[in-house]
Amino acid sequence: MCSLAFHHKNSDEKYLCVCVVCAAPSIYLDFARSLLDPRIGVSAQNCYKVAKGAFTGEISPAMIKDSGADWVILGHSERRHVFGESDELIGQKVAHALESDLGVIACIGETLEEREADTTEEVIYAQTQVIAENVTDWGKVVLAYEPVWAIGTGKTATPEQAQEVHEKLRAWFTANVSDDVADSLRIIYGGSVTGANCRELASQGDVDGFLVGGASLKPEFVDIINARA
């Protein structure tokens, strides 16, 4: 399981509240929704690109909504690198999820080899471009930057490294989408976030929250939720 904590901003760039979302495996979506406080959102960890058909084992946005969830994570690094999902497929999933009125947490990020080859920007911009081409309502999208080399490894991008990438992403949106989207888009960080490092990461100007793995199952997740308090 993973969970998210991100912040809503107003037009003055002030954080108004924290949004918490629990991303449960698909067979537990209904169970999670039935137990959690209604103020906490529930997300699926993946979905397919079409509503129905002969796709044994896949889950559609309609199924997710029937389970009471209102978000879906798409493009997670494990879907890209373990299951071989392409940028194109992820873009198609984003389009269908948004058409189905689900909120989308769209993930991007570079591998260690790509970072060491100094191609981080090239990789994340290409991933972001395909996502952007399929978005109709940016108010329903959260962008999650998760450097693959920092996921489950105990390594975390330094606050400065996270801020650098988030700032460049926001500049990309200014240049390629609009100033309004660049200002309002919630860009969150994922990669070995813990109670110990969350406050320093949250202090960075362009880090709007977190995509959290193992630490979301521990009491320290409360500290992560309150990292900007």
mmCIF file of C-alpha atoms in Angstrom:
data_model
loop_
_atom_site.group_PDB
_atom_site.id
_atom_site.type_symbol
_atom_site.label_atom_id
_atom_site.label_comp_id
_atom_site.label_asym_id
_atom_site.label_seq_id
_atom_site.Cartn_x
_atom_site.Cartn_y
_atom_site.Cartn_z
ATOM 1 C CA MET A 1 0.000 0.000 0.000
ATOM 2 C CA CYS A 2 1.017 3.605 -0.425
ATOM 3 C CA SER A 3 -0.544 6.881 0.623
ATOM 4 C CA LEU A 4 -0.343 10.523 -0.360
ATOM 5 C CA ALA A 5 -0.382 13.787 1.493
ATOM 6 C CA PHE A 6 -0.524 16.950 -0.584
ATOM 7 C CA HIS A 7 -1.677 20.496 -0.152
ATOM 8 C CA HIS A 8 -4.357 22.647 -1.713
ATOM 9 C CA LYS A 9 -3.222 26.145 -2.662
ATOM 10 C CA ASN A 10 -5.143 29.307 -3.331
ATOM 11 C CA SER A 11 -4.339 31.955 -5.935
ATOM 12 C CA ASP A 12 -1.845 33.569 -3.561
ATOM 13 C CA GLU A 13 0.167 30.339 -3.384
ATOM 14 C CA LYS A 14 -0.836 29.855 0.253
ATOM 15 C CA TYR A 15 -1.489 26.311 1.488
ATOM 16 C CA LEU A 16 -5.065 25.982 2.692
ATOM 17 C CA CYS A 17 -5.378 22.348 3.768
ATOM 18 C CA VAL A 18 -3.850 18.902 3.486
ATOM 19 C CA CYS A 19 -5.412 16.249 1.275
ATOM 20 C CA VAL A 20 -4.704 12.654 2.393
ATOM 21 C CA VAL A 21 -5.313 9.736 0.032
ATOM 22 C CA CYS A 22 -4.871 6.019 0.766
ATOM 23 C CA ALA A 23 -3.841 3.985 -2.300
ATOM 24 C CA ALA A 24 -4.868 0.401 -1.574
ATOM 25 C CA PRO A 25 -4.586 -2.742 -3.729
ATOM 26 C CA SER A 26 -7.665 -3.098 -5.908
ATOM 27 C CA ILE A 27 -9.254 -5.956 -3.945
ATOM 28 C CA TYR A 28 -9.177 -3.817 -0.794
ATOM 29 C CA LEU A 29 -10.585 -0.580 -2.239
ATOM 30 C CA ASP A 30 -14.107 -1.139 -0.941
ATOM 31 C CA PHE A 31 -12.739 -2.300 2.432
ATOM 32 C CA ALA A 32 -10.521 0.780 2.719
ATOM 33 C CA ARG A 33 -13.364 3.113 1.788
ATOM 34 C CA SER A 34 -15.678 1.532 4.339
ATOM 35 C CA LEU A 35 -13.179 1.944 7.195
ATOM 36 C CA LEU A 36 -11.539 5.284 6.535
ATOM 37 C CA ASP A 37 -12.809 8.680 7.595
ATOM 38 C CA PRO A 38 -14.732 10.240 4.664
ATOM 39 C CA ARG A 39 -12.241 13.116 4.694
ATOM 40 C CA ILE A 40 -9.521 10.699 3.541
ATOM 41 C CA GLY A 41 -9.569 9.866 -0.155
ATOM 42 C CA VAL A 42 -9.075 6.384 -1.555
ATOM 43 C CA SER A 43 -7.070 5.627 -4.681
ATOM 44 C CA ALA A 44 -6.466 2.609 -6.876
ATOM 45 C CA GLN A 45 -2.844 1.857 -7.763
ATOM 46 C CA ASN A 46 -3.522 1.353 -11.471
ATOM 47 C CA CYS A 47 -6.266 1.053 -14.081
ATOM 48 C CA TYR A 48 -6.668 0.197 -17.748
ATOM 49 C CA LYS A 49 -7.165 2.523 -20.725
ATOM 50 C CA VAL A 50 -10.689 1.458 -21.754
ATOM 51 C CA ALA A 51 -14.004 0.940 -19.999
ATOM 52 C CA LYS A 52 -14.656 -2.697 -20.858
ATOM 53 C CA GLY A 53 -13.602 -5.616 -23.023
ATOM 54 C CA ALA A 54 -11.649 -8.868 -22.946
ATOM 55 C CA PHE A 55 -8.889 -7.699 -20.598
ATOM 56 C CA THR A 56 -8.785 -10.404 -17.932
ATOM 57 C CA GLY A 57 -7.279 -9.230 -14.680
ATOM 58 C CA GLU A 58 -7.418 -5.500 -15.439
ATOM 59 C CA ILE A 59 -9.439 -2.953 -13.472
ATOM 60 C CA SER A 60 -11.328 -0.122 -15.133
ATOM 61 C CA PRO A 61 -12.068 3.367 -13.805
ATOM 62 C CA ALA A 62 -15.734 2.368 -13.604
ATOM 63 C CA MET A 63 -14.810 -0.510 -11.279
ATOM 64 C CA ILE A 64 -12.709 1.845 -9.173
ATOM 65 C CA LYS A 65 -15.618 4.239 -8.796
ATOM 66 C CA ASP A 66 -17.969 1.359 -7.942
ATOM 67 C CA SER A 67 -15.596 0.564 -5.061
ATOM 68 C CA GLY A 68 -16.012 4.084 -3.701
ATOM 69 C CA ALA A 69 -12.549 5.330 -4.679
ATOM 70 C CA ASP A 70 -12.053 8.617 -6.467
ATOM 71 C CA TRP A 71 -8.354 8.594 -7.409
ATOM 72 C CA VAL A 72 -5.951 6.408 -9.374
ATOM 73 C CA ILE A 73 -2.151 6.306 -9.496
ATOM 74 C CA LEU A 74 -0.828 6.001 -13.056
ATOM 75 C CA GLY A 75 2.701 5.648 -14.396
ATOM 76 C CA HIS A 76 4.260 4.459 -11.142
ATOM 77 C CA SER A 77 7.870 3.425 -11.698
ATOM 78 C CA GLU A 78 7.059 -0.224 -11.013
ATOM 79 C CA ARG A 79 4.384 -0.167 -13.718
ATOM 80 C CA ARG A 80 6.927 1.353 -16.106
ATOM 81 C CA HIS A 81 9.971 -0.740 -15.254
ATOM 82 C CA VAL A 82 8.551 -4.048 -13.975
ATOM 83 C CA PHE A 83 5.504 -4.343 -16.235
ATOM 84 C CA GLY A 84 6.921 -2.465 -19.224
ATOM 85 C CA GLU A 85 4.234 0.206 -19.548
ATOM 86 C CA SER A 86 5.151 2.794 -22.155
ATOM 87 C CA ASP A 87 4.674 6.554 -21.974
ATOM 88 C CA GLU A 88 2.005 6.190 -24.671
ATOM 89 C CA LEU A 89 0.002 3.622 -22.681
ATOM 90 C CA ILE A 90 0.234 5.714 -19.526
ATOM 91 C CA GLY A 91 -1.022 8.723 -21.453
ATOM 92 C CA GLN A 92 -4.006 6.718 -22.723
ATOM 93 C CA LYS A 93 -4.783 5.601 -19.179
ATOM 94 C CA VAL A 94 -4.629 9.213 -17.964
ATOM 95 C CA ALA A 95 -7.084 10.299 -20.647
ATOM 96 C CA HIS A 96 -9.603 7.549 -19.868
ATOM 97 C CA ALA A 97 -9.361 8.000 -16.098
ATOM 98 C CA LEU A 98 -10.055 11.719 -16.409
ATOM 99 C CA GLU A 99 -12.927 11.082 -18.819
ATOM 100 C CA SER A 100 -14.328 8.762 -16.137
ATOM 101 C CA ASP A 101 -14.137 11.546 -13.529
ATOM 102 C CA LEU A 102 -11.324 10.044 -11.479
ATOM 103 C CA GLY A 103 -8.565 12.158 -10.014
ATOM 104 C CA VAL A 104 -5.142 11.136 -11.359
ATOM 105 C CA ILE A 105 -1.820 10.946 -9.551
ATOM 106 C CA ALA A 106 0.547 10.796 -12.524
ATOM 107 C CA CYS A 107 4.076 9.577 -11.766
ATOM 108 C CA ILE A 108 7.314 10.451 -13.528
ATOM 109 C CA GLY A 109 10.960 9.905 -12.673
ATOM 110 C CA GLU A 110 14.399 8.841 -13.845
ATOM 111 C CA THR A 111 16.469 5.742 -13.101
ATOM 112 C CA LEU A 112 19.900 5.863 -11.502
ATOM 113 C CA GLU A 113 21.510 5.218 -14.884
ATOM 114 C CA GLU A 114 19.612 8.125 -16.427
ATOM 115 C CA ARG A 115 20.586 10.472 -13.597
ATOM 116 C CA GLU A 116 24.240 9.457 -13.837
ATOM 117 C CA ALA A 117 24.079 10.018 -17.599
ATOM 118 C CA ASP A 118 22.774 13.538 -16.904
ATOM 119 C CA THR A 119 19.518 12.891 -18.797
ATOM 120 C CA THR A 120 17.100 13.509 -15.911
ATOM 121 C CA GLU A 121 15.486 16.533 -17.568
ATOM 122 C CA GLU A 122 15.158 14.833 -20.929
ATOM 123 C CA VAL A 123 13.485 11.799 -19.346
ATOM 124 C CA ILE A 124 11.035 13.594 -17.083
ATOM 125 C CA TYR A 125 10.082 16.160 -19.723
ATOM 126 C CA ALA A 126 9.287 13.382 -22.220
ATOM 127 C CA GLN A 127 7.188 11.550 -19.644
ATOM 128 C CA THR A 128 5.404 14.753 -18.660
ATOM 129 C CA GLN A 129 4.734 15.738 -22.277
ATOM 130 C CA VAL A 130 2.749 12.565 -22.961
ATOM 131 C CA ILE A 131 0.759 13.024 -19.766
ATOM 132 C CA ALA A 132 0.040 16.669 -20.606
ATOM 133 C CA GLU A 133 -1.207 15.744 -24.075
ATOM 134 C CA ASN A 134 -3.932 13.652 -22.432
ATOM 135 C CA VAL A 135 -5.096 15.994 -19.663
ATOM 136 C CA THR A 136 -8.348 17.907 -20.051
ATOM 137 C CA ASP A 137 -8.692 19.183 -16.469
ATOM 138 C CA TRP A 138 -5.512 19.942 -14.513
ATOM 139 C CA GLY A 139 -7.574 20.474 -11.376
ATOM 140 C CA LYS A 140 -7.995 16.692 -11.220
ATOM 141 C CA VAL A 141 -4.280 15.917 -11.638
ATOM 142 C CA VAL A 142 -1.432 15.651 -9.141
ATOM 143 C CA LEU A 143 2.045 15.149 -10.594
ATOM 144 C CA ALA A 144 4.358 12.911 -8.562
ATOM 145 C CA TYR A 145 8.107 13.110 -9.145
ATOM 146 C CA GLU A 146 9.640 9.865 -7.911
ATOM 147 C CA PRO A 147 13.305 9.288 -8.777
ATOM 148 C CA VAL A 148 13.447 5.535 -9.319
ATOM 149 C CA TRP A 149 16.813 5.296 -7.602
ATOM 150 C CA ALA A 150 15.238 6.546 -4.351
ATOM 151 C CA ILE A 151 12.225 4.216 -4.164
ATOM 152 C CA GLY A 152 12.470 1.556 -1.502
ATOM 153 C CA THR A 153 16.255 1.883 -1.411
ATOM 154 C CA GLY A 154 16.570 4.026 1.679
ATOM 155 C CA LYS A 155 18.157 6.694 -0.524
ATOM 156 C CA THR A 156 16.314 9.971 -0.727
ATOM 157 C CA ALA A 157 16.884 12.875 -3.054
ATOM 158 C CA THR A 158 18.264 15.715 -0.996
ATOM 159 C CA PRO A 159 15.841 18.588 -0.452
ATOM 160 C CA GLU A 160 17.941 20.583 -2.901
ATOM 161 C CA GLN A 161 17.769 17.828 -5.549
ATOM 162 C CA ALA A 162 14.003 17.492 -5.137
ATOM 163 C CA GLN A 163 13.487 21.251 -5.306
ATOM 164 C CA GLU A 164 15.676 21.556 -8.399
ATOM 165 C CA VAL A 165 13.603 19.027 -10.339
ATOM 166 C CA HIS A 166 10.259 20.349 -9.081
ATOM 167 C CA GLU A 167 11.255 23.896 -10.007
ATOM 168 C CA LYS A 168 12.280 22.778 -13.502
ATOM 169 C CA LEU A 169 9.000 20.918 -13.899
ATOM 170 C CA ARG A 170 7.044 24.018 -12.954
ATOM 171 C CA ALA A 171 9.057 26.018 -15.484
ATOM 172 C CA TRP A 172 8.260 23.364 -18.098
ATOM 173 C CA PHE A 173 4.552 23.852 -17.445
ATOM 174 C CA THR A 174 4.946 27.608 -17.780
ATOM 175 C CA ALA A 175 6.603 27.163 -21.159
ATOM 176 C CA ASN A 176 4.456 24.332 -22.508
ATOM 177 C CA VAL A 177 1.027 24.521 -20.862
ATOM 178 C CA SER A 178 0.191 27.805 -19.109
ATOM 179 C CA ASP A 179 1.177 30.086 -16.248
ATOM 180 C CA ASP A 180 -2.043 29.216 -14.409
ATOM 181 C CA VAL A 181 -1.379 25.472 -14.549
ATOM 182 C CA ALA A 182 2.259 25.954 -13.542
ATOM 183 C CA ASP A 183 1.151 27.963 -10.499
ATOM 184 C CA SER A 184 -1.696 25.730 -9.385
ATOM 185 C CA LEU A 185 -0.425 22.231 -10.228
ATOM 186 C CA ARG A 186 0.414 20.150 -7.161
ATOM 187 C CA ILE A 187 3.811 18.533 -7.690
ATOM 188 C CA ILE A 188 4.617 16.006 -4.985
ATOM 189 C CA TYR A 189 7.770 14.039 -4.194
ATOM 190 C CA GLY A 190 8.027 10.268 -3.771
ATOM 191 C CA GLY A 191 11.075 8.275 -2.766
ATOM 192 C CA SER A 192 11.871 6.971 0.726
ATOM 193 C CA VAL A 193 9.985 9.792 2.463
ATOM 194 C CA THR A 194 9.977 9.336 6.248
ATOM 195 C CA GLY A 195 9.023 11.208 9.376
ATOM 196 C CA ALA A 196 12.684 12.122 9.770
ATOM 197 C CA ASN A 197 13.170 13.827 6.403
ATOM 198 C CA CYS A 198 9.676 15.090 5.533
ATOM 199 C CA ARG A 199 9.903 18.533 7.123
ATOM 200 C CA GLU A 200 13.082 19.509 5.330
ATOM 201 C CA LEU A 201 11.662 18.252 2.029
ATOM 202 C CA ALA A 202 8.370 20.063 2.669
ATOM 203 C CA SER A 203 10.228 23.317 3.296
ATOM 204 C CA GLN A 204 11.174 23.498 -0.380
ATOM 205 C CA GLY A 205 9.087 26.006 -2.300
ATOM 206 C CA ASP A 206 7.976 23.730 -5.138
ATOM 207 C CA VAL A 207 7.407 20.512 -3.163
ATOM 208 C CA ASP A 208 3.646 20.366 -2.548
ATOM 209 C CA GLY A 209 3.417 17.047 -0.735
ATOM 210 C CA PHE A 210 4.450 13.400 -0.828
ATOM 211 C CA LEU A 211 3.786 10.000 -2.332
ATOM 212 C CA VAL A 212 4.650 7.675 0.544
ATOM 213 C CA GLY A 213 5.324 3.938 0.533
ATOM 214 C CA GLY A 214 6.456 2.002 3.596
ATOM 215 C CA ALA A 215 6.254 4.949 5.988
ATOM 216 C CA SER A 216 2.509 5.258 5.306
ATOM 217 C CA LEU A 217 2.033 2.046 7.291
ATOM 218 C CA LYS A 218 3.758 3.469 10.366
ATOM 219 C CA PRO A 219 2.731 6.027 12.991
ATOM 220 C CA GLU A 220 5.249 8.482 11.488
ATOM 221 C CA PHE A 221 2.839 9.013 8.584
ATOM 222 C CA VAL A 222 1.100 11.529 10.860
ATOM 223 C CA ASP A 223 4.329 13.529 10.926
ATOM 224 C CA ILE A 224 4.475 13.407 7.128
ATOM 225 C CA ILE A 225 0.887 14.652 6.852
ATOM 226 C CA ASN A 226 1.771 17.544 9.172
ATOM 227 C CA ALA A 227 5.148 18.276 7.580
ATOM 228 C CA ARG A 228 4.152 21.857 6.729
ATOM 229 C CA ALA A 229 2.481 22.556 10.056
#
